[in-house]
Structure formats: structure tokens, C-alpha cells
Amino acid sequence: MAEVKVSCDEARHLLKQMMQIRQFEDKIMDLLAQDIVQGGSHLYAGEEAVAVGAISAIRPDDYIASTHRGHGHCIAKGGRLPELMAEILGKATGVCKGKGGSLHLADVATGNLGANGIVGGGMGIATGAGLSIKMRKSDQVVLCFFGDGALNLGIFHECLNMAAVWKLPVVYICENNHYGMSVSVKRACAVGDLTKRALAYDMPAESVDGMDVLAVKEAVSKWVGQAREGNGPSFLVCHTYRYYGHSRSDPRVYRTREEEEEWRARDPIKTFSIRCVQEGILSQEEVEALDREVASEIEEAVKFAVESPWPEPEELYEDVYA
Amino acid sequence: MREITYRQAINEALAEEMERDPRVFIMGEDVAIYGGAYGVTRGLYERFGEERVRDTAISEAAIVGAGLGAAITGMRPIVEIMYVDFMGLCMDQLSNQVAKIRYMFGGKTKVPLVVRTEGGAGRTLGAHHSQNLEAWFIHIPGLKVVMPSTPYDAKGLLKSSIREDNPIVFIEHKMLYNTKGLVPGEEYTLPLGVADIKREGEDVTVIAYSRMLLFALEAAQELAKEGISLEVVDPRTLLPLDIETIVGSIRKTNRVIIVEEDCKTGGTGAEIGMQIVENAFDYLDAPVVRLAGADVPMPKSPVLEELAIPSKDRIVTAVKEMLAGGSSL
Ligand SMILES: Cc1ncc(C[n+]2csc(CCOP(=O)(O)OP(=O)(O)O)c2C)c(N)n1
Ligand SMILES: [Mg+2]
């Protein structure tokens, strides 16, 4: 692992966001069990370093497009925890007025083009945002997140090709957590090295340790820089792991407990905290204080969400058309 | 007869048909090791092996397209699209290839393909996992569209669908998987295109399918206490539609309400209603009434989701208004 080349403030920011995501997701798991969150939720626990590392490499006016596992991206892009939690409960105060829920979570004001219930559903949106940036002659960029599962949909190929031909400022970030629901990437993809997928579009590609927030940040910074300079899109594969099952009812028969333990041993929050403390960037007390601070933020978010009203019946017909 | 769930009934139909005909196989996302997102194919991978119960990548267009290719070259595939909401990703394959190939080839090929999928609201999953898109499919000549409401119907109709030489879109409902019903232990099949009168009555005919059938039966039970008698007709197959049975019922009751979970505009009820007008206008004492899903994307919030689809109470109210000669809805 490389030396930690970050300031104390930045380390605190990265760590805090990862803790926010982890605690947010752990809390939702509790709320699902109590039926306070209904329906379902795909949780991002274990993958925090990807969203946080990548999004820390862009500006607030840049865009992201997210996935069905989108809470982490939304938080990292600056979404406010109470409104996000309220949305996941389907409350009127939710960031999408309770109409989107977990699968469609998006704080649009933060440049988030949305979670998506359709695998690969964000890829066209991200590509089009890249086109818009180019046509508006802006220097913004787009980070397009998607899972390994999306690699085998037509839209993936169509978008990468379009972005490459038109040199659009999009960084395509594959969150390779090694499974699309129960199907391992080995059983779903013909290539072992996923970066090879970019070869067909003559797009630069790179693999990175998705459990290492700084490694992700460094790689994304580089490709974002290229995109801002007009050098077009790139393809980044972040190797990571989702801790929970695909969804609440998943008994995880397709993977072993040993494999889960191996990945948990590389936990992005634990390893980054340890590195920060070892290198004297943060003290152990600061790390613990941060953890407590986040815990109380999450409690507040849940309180806000639970106490918020349900949408009024009239809301059903609002927002269908502009 | 045994009491089994809708899920088990479908699972049995799959297993029995795979046992009966080695050309039958299953492919789809998470159908093998996982046993299907709603557990419908559980145990089949263990029993029939990975050749015949195939997990695919997330590639809906290829799943349906390859299903067609296999179907016209000697196999009898059952492909699964996890949620009907994802049919958009394979709609070209279904509409331009699967449905039309036989006709375009002058009848010289057969398409023994079943596309099993699942739809409906009720789990507060929002706009991409709660839709009712059957009207898309009934608009495509060449397809047959089946939407069973009970375990008995699900098993018998799926077995017939698998034996059909035409492409079938077989749409299950996520809120029905745990419902139970009587199903014979012995082999049986049910014909496609034949409606079933689920409850006989005199005053109003209620046409309902899939989950809405259950709501209609609940409403019938409640209204019976007030001396109002509903005849509940379940078309079971939307394409072809058994209009004769529907007309027969209307000749008796002279009134009809259609209950559908899909969006009202351009929905299945519009087609059924118009066929009623064409075939039974003279028997009607009141305008045809539709109780349908709201014309909105399905909202996440549980309180809005409930308002977006018909309910037992809305059926009860509509029946009373109709009998009182009151305003339509
Ligand atoms: C087009 C489409 N097909 C199937 C699904 C059902 N589904 C939801 S998430 C998922 C797995 C996605 O895997 P991946 O892209 O690797 O993301 P991960 O869940 O691992 O984060 C599947 C099959 C869907 N939502 N959309
Ligand atoms: Mg994955």
C-alpha cells in the first residue's frame, strides 16, 4: 500500500463519509428487520471506498450516475442523511418526496443523476450527460457507476462505443463486487480481466483495489483530468465486495463464509483508519470520535425519517408531467 | 386435493414438464443456484442439472433472443425475465422476432417458447419493479398472454403453455406467490383461452385477473352479506380472450365492472371493455366501468402505492354505485 498522502482534513472527510455510508446501511438492515423500511434495499456496505474515493476526485458541479446499490454514491455526492433516510422509508420529506425510494434515490441538486432500478439503466444517462457537457463546452465530467452485472447488457457496449467515438468526458467505473446477484463474474463474463472490455472501444482502462479509498481516488483523479482536458472517456474496474446478501432475503449460498471473511479482513474503513493512525494523520481518539459523531447523525436521520409524515394522497398524480 | 402455494404450483409444473420432455429447459438470471428471485425454480437445478437449468448473465435481449433460436431448432425453452419491468430490454426480440417469425416465414416454423415473468405492485419497490405491462403484450399478434390468479390455474396453464407450439408470455404476480389453493396431486392441464367463472352471481359481473381476482372475490363475499350477488369472471388468458364466457355472464347480470391493476389508459380493460361493447352492448343496463391502476409510474411510498391500484373497498363502492344507477367513476 502506498504512503498516505493526504492532509488531516481530507483523511477525516474520507473516513467520515465511509463511516456514514456503513452506518447508514447497517441501520437500514435493522430497519428492514423491523419492517420500518419496507420493500427492499440493496446495501453498499463493504464497497464504501469506491464511491467515496471516486467522488472525492470530482467537483460539486460534476455529475454522477448511480445504480440499484446507490445509497453510497448518494451520500458521497453530498446527499443529506435525513432526507435520504426519509426517502427510503417513503416519507413526504424524502429527497424524492417518497416517490423514488431506495432504488431511485437521487439528490438531484448535488449533481446525482440517480440510482436506478434497471441494471445498466444509468449508463445511457451518464453518456448523455457527457454529451451535454461537451455540447455546452463545459469542463464538467461524469462518473458513471455500474456493477459487474451490467457488463453483459447491450447498453454497456453501445454507450462505451458512443462515448469513445465522440470523446465524451465520462469515467465508466465498474464496481466489480464479483457477483451479479448469485452469478459470479466468472460464470457471467467470458473475459477474466474486465479491463479488456475497453479494448474494443480503444478506451484506456485500469484496474484498482476498490477496498483502498486512496487508490481509487488517485486513479479517478487521473482519468477525470484526462476527461477535463478533452481526451475522452476511460474505463476503471474497482475490485470490491458487498458484505450483505444481494437483498434481504438472499441466503448467500453462491459464496463461502471464508471468502466473505477474507474480504472483511480488508475492510476499507478499518484499513484506512489504521493507516491514518499509524502515520500520525489522525489519532485513535479522533477516529473514535468521528465514529460516534456519525452514529448520532444516523440516529437523527432515522428520527427525522420516522417522525416525518407520509405523502398526501394528492401527491399520487403530481410530477407525472412538467 | 392438496393445498399448495402458487409458487409451488408453478415449480411443480416446471418439474413435471421437464421430466416429461427432455427438450424442455430453463434459462434466466439467478434461476439455478439461487432458485429464482422469488424462489420459483428452487430445487430444479439440483434435480435437472446445469445443462437444463441455466443461469445467464444479465442479458435480457440475449435470453429471449436465444430462447427463440433454440425454440425454432428443436428445443422447448422456458426463459425467465425476473421482473416484467425488465421486458423493455428484450422487447425488440419479443415483438419483432419471437412473435412474428412464424407468420413472416409463411407458417413454416413453430415457436415453442415460454417467457415466464412476474409483475405487479404490493412490495413498495417503486417504478421499476412494480409494473403491470400486460397491455404491451396483448398488442402483439403472435403472442399468447397468460395471467393466472390461483395455484390451480397457474399449474394447469403453465403446463399447457410449455406444450404449446406458440410463444407465451406467462405473467405471475409477486403478491400471489405465497397464496395457497387446492391443486390435485394427479396430472392435469388447463386449456389456454378459456375463462373461468370463479364465483357465480346475479347482479353484476366483475371481470378480474391475476391479483385483482382475489380482491374481486373478497368484495363479492362482503357484498353477499348485503344481499348483492357478484359473478366473478377470471379470463386467465388475456390473449386470446374468452369473450364468449364474458358475454354469457353479462347476458345474465346486464352489468359489468372490469378490475385491472395496470394503468387505465390503453390498458387491458380498455380492450376487454371494447370487446364487450362490440359483443354485448344490447345486454348492458349500465355503462361498462373500469377500476384500474392510476396513470402514474408506481410510487415507492407504501401509502401512495396502495392508492395507485384498485382495492376491495373500491370494488365494493363501484358495485354499489352501479346498482344505485349513480355516477360512473
Ligand atoms: C435489466 C435488469 N435485469 C435484472 C435486474 C435484477 N437485478 C437487480 S440487481 C442485479 C444484479 C446486479 O449485479 P451487478 O451489476 O454486479 O451489481 P451488484 O448488485 O453486484 O452491485 C440483478 C440481476 C435488474 N434490476 N435490471
Ligand atoms: Mg456485482
Coordinates of N, CA and C in Angstrom, one line a residue, chain B residues 80-239:
Chain B
E80 N -36.8 -17.0 -18.2 CA -37.4 -16.2 -17.2 C -36.8 -14.8 -17.2
I81 N -37.7 -13.8 -17.2 CA -37.3 -12.4 -17.1 C -37.8 -12.1 -15.7
M82 N -36.8 -11.7 -14.9 CA -37.0 -11.6 -13.4 C -38.2 -10.8 -13.0
Y83 N -38.3 -9.6 -13.6 CA -39.5 -8.7 -13.4 C -40.0 -8.3 -14.7
V84 N -41.3 -8.1 -14.8 CA -41.9 -7.8 -16.1 C -41.4 -6.4 -16.5
D85 N -41.0 -5.6 -15.5 CA -40.4 -4.3 -15.8 C -39.1 -4.3 -16.7
F86 N -38.5 -5.5 -16.7 CA -37.2 -5.6 -17.5 C -37.5 -6.1 -18.9
M87 N -38.8 -6.3 -19.2 CA -39.2 -6.7 -20.6 C -38.8 -5.7 -21.6
G88 N -38.7 -4.4 -21.2 CA -38.3 -3.4 -22.1 C -36.9 -3.7 -22.8
L89 N -36.1 -4.4 -22.0 CA -34.7 -4.7 -22.5 C -34.8 -5.8 -23.6
C90 N -35.9 -6.5 -23.7 CA -35.9 -7.6 -24.7 C -37.2 -7.5 -25.6
M91 N -37.7 -6.3 -25.5 CA -39.0 -6.1 -26.3 C -38.8 -6.2 -27.8
D92 N -37.7 -5.8 -28.3 CA -37.4 -6.0 -29.7 C -37.4 -7.5 -30.1
Q93 N -36.7 -8.2 -29.3 CA -36.6 -9.7 -29.5 C -38.0 -10.3 -29.5
L94 N -38.8 -9.9 -28.5 CA -40.1 -10.5 -28.3 C -41.1 -10.0 -29.4
S95 N -41.0 -8.8 -29.7 CA -42.0 -8.2 -30.6 C -41.7 -8.5 -32.1
N96 N -40.4 -8.1 -32.4 CA -40.0 -8.3 -33.8 C -39.6 -9.7 -34.2
Q97 N -39.1 -10.4 -33.3 CA -38.5 -11.7 -33.6 C -39.5 -12.8 -33.2
V98 N -39.7 -13.0 -31.9 CA -40.4 -14.1 -31.3 C -41.9 -14.1 -31.9
A99 N -42.5 -13.0 -31.9 CA -44.0 -13.0 -32.2 C -44.2 -13.1 -33.7
K100 N -43.3 -12.7 -34.5 CA -43.6 -12.5 -35.9 C -43.0 -13.6 -36.8
I101 N -42.0 -14.3 -36.3 CA -41.2 -15.2 -37.2 C -42.0 -16.2 -37.9
R102 N -43.0 -16.8 -37.2 CA -43.8 -17.8 -37.9 C -44.6 -17.3 -39.1
Y103 N -45.2 -16.1 -38.8 CA -46.0 -15.5 -39.8 C -45.2 -15.1 -41.0
M104 N -44.1 -14.4 -40.7 CA -43.2 -13.9 -41.8 C -42.6 -15.1 -42.6
F105 N -42.5 -16.3 -42.0 CA -42.0 -17.4 -42.7 C -43.1 -18.2 -43.3
G106 N -44.3 -17.6 -43.4 CA -45.4 -18.3 -44.1 C -45.8 -19.6 -43.3
G107 N -45.7 -19.5 -42.0 CA -46.2 -20.6 -41.2 C -45.2 -21.8 -41.2
K108 N -44.0 -21.6 -41.7 CA -43.2 -22.8 -41.8 C -42.3 -23.0 -40.6
T109 N -42.5 -22.3 -39.5 CA -41.8 -22.6 -38.3 C -42.7 -22.5 -37.1
K110 N -42.3 -23.1 -36.0 CA -43.1 -23.1 -34.8 C -42.2 -22.5 -33.7
V111 N -42.8 -21.8 -32.7 CA -42.1 -21.2 -31.7 C -42.6 -21.7 -30.3
P112 N -42.1 -22.9 -29.9 CA -42.5 -23.4 -28.6 C -41.7 -22.7 -27.4
L113 N -42.0 -21.5 -27.2 CA -41.2 -20.7 -26.2 C -42.1 -20.2 -25.1
V114 N -41.7 -20.3 -23.9 CA -42.5 -19.7 -22.8 C -41.6 -18.6 -22.2
V115 N -42.0 -17.4 -22.1 CA -41.3 -16.4 -21.4 C -42.1 -16.2 -20.1
R116 N -41.5 -16.7 -19.0 CA -42.1 -16.5 -17.7 C -41.6 -15.2 -17.1
T117 N -42.5 -14.5 -16.5 CA -42.1 -13.3 -15.8 C -43.1 -13.0 -14.7
E118 N -42.8 -11.9 -14.0 CA -43.6 -11.6 -12.8 C -43.8 -10.1 -12.7
G119 N -45.0 -9.7 -12.2 CA -45.2 -8.3 -12.2 C -46.1 -7.9 -11.0
G120 N -46.5 -6.7 -11.0 CA -47.4 -6.2 -10.0 C -46.9 -5.4 -8.9
A121 N -47.7 -4.6 -8.3 CA -47.4 -3.8 -7.1 C -47.6 -4.5 -5.8
G122 N -47.2 -3.9 -4.7 CA -47.5 -4.5 -3.4 C -46.3 -4.6 -2.5
R123 N -45.2 -4.5 -3.1 CA -44.0 -4.6 -2.2 C -43.2 -3.3 -2.1
T124 N -43.8 -2.2 -2.4 CA -43.2 -0.9 -2.3 C -41.8 -0.8 -2.9
L125 N -41.7 -1.4 -4.1 CA -40.4 -1.4 -4.8 C -40.2 -0.3 -5.8
G126 N -41.3 0.5 -6.0 CA -41.1 1.7 -6.8 C -41.4 1.3 -8.3
A127 N -41.0 2.3 -9.1 CA -41.5 2.4 -10.5 C -40.8 1.4 -11.4
H128 N -39.7 0.8 -11.0 CA -39.0 -0.2 -11.9 C -39.2 -1.6 -11.5
H129 N -40.0 -1.9 -10.5 CA -40.2 -3.3 -10.0 C -41.7 -3.5 -9.6
S130 N -42.6 -2.8 -10.2 CA -44.0 -3.0 -9.7 C -45.0 -2.8 -10.8
Q131 N -44.5 -2.9 -12.1 CA -45.5 -2.5 -13.2 C -46.4 -3.7 -13.6
N132 N -47.4 -3.3 -14.3 CA -48.3 -4.3 -14.9 C -48.3 -3.9 -16.4
L133 N -47.6 -4.7 -17.2 CA -47.4 -4.3 -18.6 C -48.1 -5.3 -19.6
E134 N -49.1 -6.0 -19.1 CA -49.7 -7.0 -20.0 C -50.3 -6.4 -21.3
A135 N -50.7 -5.1 -21.2 CA -51.3 -4.5 -22.4 C -50.2 -4.3 -23.5
W136 N -49.0 -4.2 -23.1 CA -47.9 -4.2 -24.2 C -48.0 -5.5 -25.0
F137 N -48.2 -6.6 -24.3 CA -48.0 -7.9 -25.0 C -49.3 -8.3 -25.8
I138 N -50.5 -7.8 -25.2 CA -51.7 -8.2 -26.0 C -51.8 -7.4 -27.3
H139 N -50.9 -6.4 -27.4 CA -51.0 -5.6 -28.6 C -50.1 -6.3 -29.7
I140 N -49.5 -7.4 -29.4 CA -48.6 -8.0 -30.4 C -49.2 -9.3 -30.9
P141 N -49.7 -9.3 -32.1 CA -50.2 -10.6 -32.7 C -49.1 -11.6 -32.8
G142 N -49.4 -12.8 -32.5 CA -48.5 -13.9 -32.5 C -48.1 -14.4 -31.1
L143 N -48.3 -13.5 -30.1 CA -48.1 -14.0 -28.7 C -49.4 -14.4 -28.1
K144 N -49.3 -15.3 -27.1 CA -50.4 -15.5 -26.2 C -50.0 -15.0 -24.8
V145 N -50.9 -14.5 -24.1 CA -50.6 -13.9 -22.8 C -51.5 -14.5 -21.7
V146 N -50.8 -15.1 -20.7 CA -51.5 -15.8 -19.6 C -51.2 -15.2 -18.3
M147 N -52.2 -14.9 -17.5 CA -52.0 -14.3 -16.2 C -52.9 -15.0 -15.1
P148 N -52.3 -16.1 -14.5 CA -53.1 -16.9 -13.6 C -53.3 -16.2 -12.2
S149 N -54.4 -16.5 -11.6 CA -54.7 -15.9 -10.3 C -54.6 -16.9 -9.1
T150 N -54.7 -18.2 -9.4 CA -54.7 -19.2 -8.3 C -53.6 -20.3 -8.6
P151 N -53.2 -21.0 -7.6 CA -52.3 -22.1 -7.8 C -52.8 -23.1 -8.8
Y152 N -54.0 -23.4 -8.7 CA -54.6 -24.4 -9.6 C -54.5 -24.0 -11.1
D153 N -54.9 -22.8 -11.3 CA -54.8 -22.2 -12.7 C -53.3 -22.1 -13.1
A154 N -52.5 -21.6 -12.2 CA -51.1 -21.4 -12.5 C -50.4 -22.7 -13.0
K155 N -50.7 -23.8 -12.3 CA -50.1 -25.1 -12.7 C -50.6 -25.6 -14.0
G156 N -51.9 -25.6 -14.1 CA -52.5 -26.2 -15.3 C -52.2 -25.4 -16.5
L157 N -52.2 -24.1 -16.4 CA -52.0 -23.2 -17.6 C -50.5 -23.2 -17.9
L158 N -49.6 -23.3 -17.0 CA -48.2 -23.3 -17.3 C -47.9 -24.6 -18.0
K159 N -48.4 -25.7 -17.6 CA -48.2 -27.0 -18.3 C -48.6 -26.9 -19.7
S160 N -49.8 -26.3 -19.9 CA -50.3 -26.2 -21.3 C -49.4 -25.2 -22.1
S161 N -49.0 -24.2 -21.5 CA -48.1 -23.2 -22.1 C -46.8 -23.9 -22.6
I162 N -46.3 -24.7 -21.8 CA -45.0 -25.4 -22.1 C -45.2 -26.3 -23.3
R163 N -46.4 -26.9 -23.4 CA -46.7 -27.8 -24.5 C -47.2 -27.1 -25.8
E164 N -47.4 -25.8 -25.7 CA -47.9 -25.1 -26.9 C -46.7 -24.9 -27.9
D165 N -47.1 -24.8 -29.1 CA -46.1 -24.5 -30.2 C -46.1 -23.0 -30.5
N166 N -46.7 -22.2 -29.7 CA -46.7 -20.8 -29.9 C -46.0 -20.1 -28.7
P167 N -45.5 -18.9 -28.9 CA -44.8 -18.2 -27.8 C -45.8 -17.7 -26.8
I168 N -45.5 -17.9 -25.6 CA -46.4 -17.5 -24.5 C -45.7 -16.5 -23.6
V169 N -46.3 -15.4 -23.2 CA -45.8 -14.6 -22.1 C -46.7 -15.0 -20.9
F170 N -46.0 -15.5 -19.9 CA -46.7 -16.1 -18.7 C -46.4 -15.2 -17.6
I171 N -47.3 -14.4 -17.1 CA -47.0 -13.3 -16.1 C -47.6 -13.7 -14.8
E172 N -46.7 -14.0 -13.8 CA -47.1 -14.3 -12.5 C -47.2 -13.0 -11.7
H173 N -47.7 -13.0 -10.4 CA -47.8 -11.8 -9.6 C -47.0 -12.0 -8.3
K174 N -46.2 -11.1 -8.0 CA -45.3 -11.2 -6.8 C -46.1 -11.4 -5.5
M175 N -47.3 -10.8 -5.5 CA -48.1 -10.9 -4.2 C -48.9 -12.2 -4.2
L176 N -48.8 -13.0 -5.2 CA -49.6 -14.3 -5.2 C -48.7 -15.5 -4.8
Y177 N -47.4 -15.3 -4.8 CA -46.5 -16.5 -4.6 C -46.8 -17.3 -3.4
N178 N -47.1 -16.5 -2.3 CA -47.4 -17.2 -1.0 C -48.9 -17.6 -0.8
T179 N -49.7 -17.3 -1.8 CA -51.1 -17.6 -1.6 C -51.3 -19.1 -1.8
K180 N -52.3 -19.7 -1.1 CA -52.5 -21.2 -1.2 C -53.8 -21.5 -1.9
G181 N -53.8 -22.7 -2.4 CA -55.1 -23.2 -3.0 C -55.0 -24.7 -3.3
L182 N -56.1 -25.2 -3.6 CA -56.2 -26.7 -3.8 C -55.7 -27.0 -5.2
V183 N -54.8 -28.0 -5.2 CA -54.3 -28.5 -6.5 C -54.2 -30.0 -6.5
P184 N -54.8 -30.6 -7.5 CA -54.8 -32.1 -7.5 C -53.4 -32.7 -7.5
G185 N -53.2 -33.8 -6.9 CA -51.9 -34.5 -6.9 C -51.7 -35.1 -8.3
E186 N -52.8 -35.4 -9.0 CA -52.7 -36.1 -10.3 C -52.4 -35.1 -11.4
E187 N -51.9 -35.6 -12.5 CA -51.6 -34.8 -13.7 C -52.9 -34.1 -14.2
Y188 N -52.8 -32.8 -14.6 CA -53.9 -32.2 -15.3 C -53.3 -31.0 -16.0
T189 N -54.0 -30.6 -17.1 CA -53.7 -29.3 -17.7 C -54.9 -28.5 -17.9
L190 N -54.8 -27.2 -18.2 CA -55.9 -26.4 -18.4 C -55.8 -25.7 -19.8
P191 N -56.8 -25.6 -20.5 CA -56.7 -25.0 -21.9 C -56.5 -23.5 -21.8
L192 N -55.6 -23.0 -22.7 CA -55.4 -21.6 -22.9 C -56.7 -21.0 -23.5
G193 N -57.0 -19.7 -23.2 CA -58.0 -19.1 -23.9 C -59.4 -19.4 -23.4
V194 N -59.5 -20.0 -22.2 CA -60.8 -20.3 -21.6 C -60.9 -19.6 -20.2
A195 N -61.9 -18.8 -20.1 CA -62.1 -18.0 -18.9 C -62.7 -19.0 -17.8
D196 N -62.6 -18.6 -16.6 CA -63.2 -19.4 -15.5 C -64.1 -18.5 -14.6
I197 N -65.3 -19.0 -14.4 CA -66.2 -18.3 -13.5 C -65.9 -18.7 -12.1
K198 N -65.2 -17.8 -11.4 CA -64.7 -18.1 -10.1 C -65.8 -18.0 -9.0
R199 N -66.9 -17.3 -9.3 CA -68.0 -17.2 -8.3 C -69.2 -16.9 -9.2
E200 N -70.3 -17.6 -9.0 CA -71.5 -17.4 -9.7 C -72.3 -16.4 -9.0
G201 N -73.0 -15.5 -9.8 CA -73.9 -14.5 -9.1 C -74.8 -13.9 -10.1
E202 N -75.6 -13.0 -9.7 CA -76.8 -12.5 -10.5 C -76.7 -11.0 -10.8
D203 N -76.2 -10.2 -9.9 CA -76.4 -8.7 -10.1 C -75.4 -8.0 -10.9
V204 N -74.1 -8.3 -10.7 CA -73.1 -7.6 -11.5 C -72.0 -8.6 -11.9
T205 N -71.5 -8.5 -13.1 CA -70.3 -9.3 -13.5 C -69.1 -8.5 -13.2
V206 N -68.1 -9.1 -12.4 CA -66.8 -8.5 -12.2 C -65.8 -9.3 -12.9
I207 N -65.1 -8.6 -13.9 CA -64.0 -9.3 -14.6 C -62.7 -8.9 -13.9
A208 N -62.0 -9.9 -13.5 CA -60.7 -9.6 -12.8 C -59.7 -10.7 -13.1
Y209 N -58.4 -10.4 -13.1 CA -57.4 -11.4 -13.3 C -56.2 -11.2 -12.4
S210 N -55.4 -12.1 -12.3 CA -54.2 -12.1 -11.5 C -54.6 -11.6 -10.1
R211 N -53.8 -10.8 -9.4 CA -54.1 -10.4 -8.0 C -55.5 -9.8 -7.9
M212 N -55.9 -9.1 -8.9 CA -57.2 -8.4 -8.7 C -58.4 -9.3 -8.6
L213 N -58.2 -10.6 -9.0 CA -59.2 -11.6 -8.9 C -59.5 -11.8 -7.4
L214 N -58.4 -11.8 -6.6 CA -58.6 -12.1 -5.2 C -59.4 -10.9 -4.5
F215 N -59.1 -9.7 -5.0 CA -59.8 -8.6 -4.4 C -61.3 -8.6 -4.8
A216 N -61.5 -9.1 -6.0 CA -62.9 -9.2 -6.5 C -63.7 -10.2 -5.7
L217 N -63.0 -11.3 -5.4 CA -63.7 -12.4 -4.6 C -64.0 -11.9 -3.2
E218 N -63.0 -11.1 -2.6 CA -63.2 -10.5 -1.3 C -64.4 -9.6 -1.3
A219 N -64.5 -8.8 -2.4 CA -65.6 -7.8 -2.5 C -66.9 -8.6 -2.6
A220 N -66.9 -9.7 -3.4 CA -68.1 -10.4 -3.6 C -68.6 -11.0 -2.2
Q221 N -67.6 -11.4 -1.4 CA -68.0 -12.0 -0.1 C -68.6 -11.0 0.8
E222 N -68.0 -9.8 0.8 CA -68.6 -8.7 1.6 C -69.9 -8.3 1.1
L223 N -70.1 -8.1 -0.2 CA -71.4 -7.7 -0.7 C -72.5 -8.7 -0.5
A224 N -72.1 -10.0 -0.5 CA -73.1 -11.0 -0.3 C -73.8 -10.9 1.0
K225 N -73.1 -10.3 2.0 CA -73.7 -10.1 3.3 C -74.8 -9.1 3.2
E226 N -74.7 -8.2 2.2 CA -75.8 -7.2 2.0 C -76.8 -7.6 0.9
G227 N -76.7 -8.9 0.5 CA -77.6 -9.3 -0.5 C -77.3 -9.0 -1.9
I228 N -76.1 -8.5 -2.1 CA -75.7 -8.2 -3.5 C -74.8 -9.4 -4.0
S229 N -75.2 -9.8 -5.2 CA -74.6 -11.0 -5.7 C -73.7 -10.7 -6.9
L230 N -72.4 -11.0 -6.8 CA -71.5 -10.7 -7.9 C -71.1 -12.0 -8.6
E231 N -71.0 -11.9 -9.9 CA -70.4 -13.0 -10.7 C -69.0 -12.6 -11.0
V232 N -68.0 -13.4 -10.6 CA -66.6 -13.1 -10.8 C -66.0 -13.9 -11.9
V233 N -65.6 -13.3 -13.0 CA -65.1 -14.0 -14.1 C -63.6 -13.7 -14.2
D234 N -62.8 -14.8 -14.3 CA -61.4 -14.6 -14.4 C -61.0 -15.1 -15.9
P235 N -60.6 -14.1 -16.7 CA -60.2 -14.5 -18.1 C -59.0 -15.5 -18.1
R236 N -58.2 -15.4 -17.2 CA -57.0 -16.2 -17.1 C -56.0 -16.1 -18.2
T237 N -56.5 -16.1 -19.4 CA -55.7 -15.8 -20.6 C -56.2 -14.5 -21.2
L238 N -55.3 -13.5 -21.4 CA -55.7 -12.2 -21.9 C -55.7 -12.2 -23.4
L239 N -54.8 -13.1 -24.0 CA -54.7 -13.2 -25.4 C -54.5 -14.7 -25.7

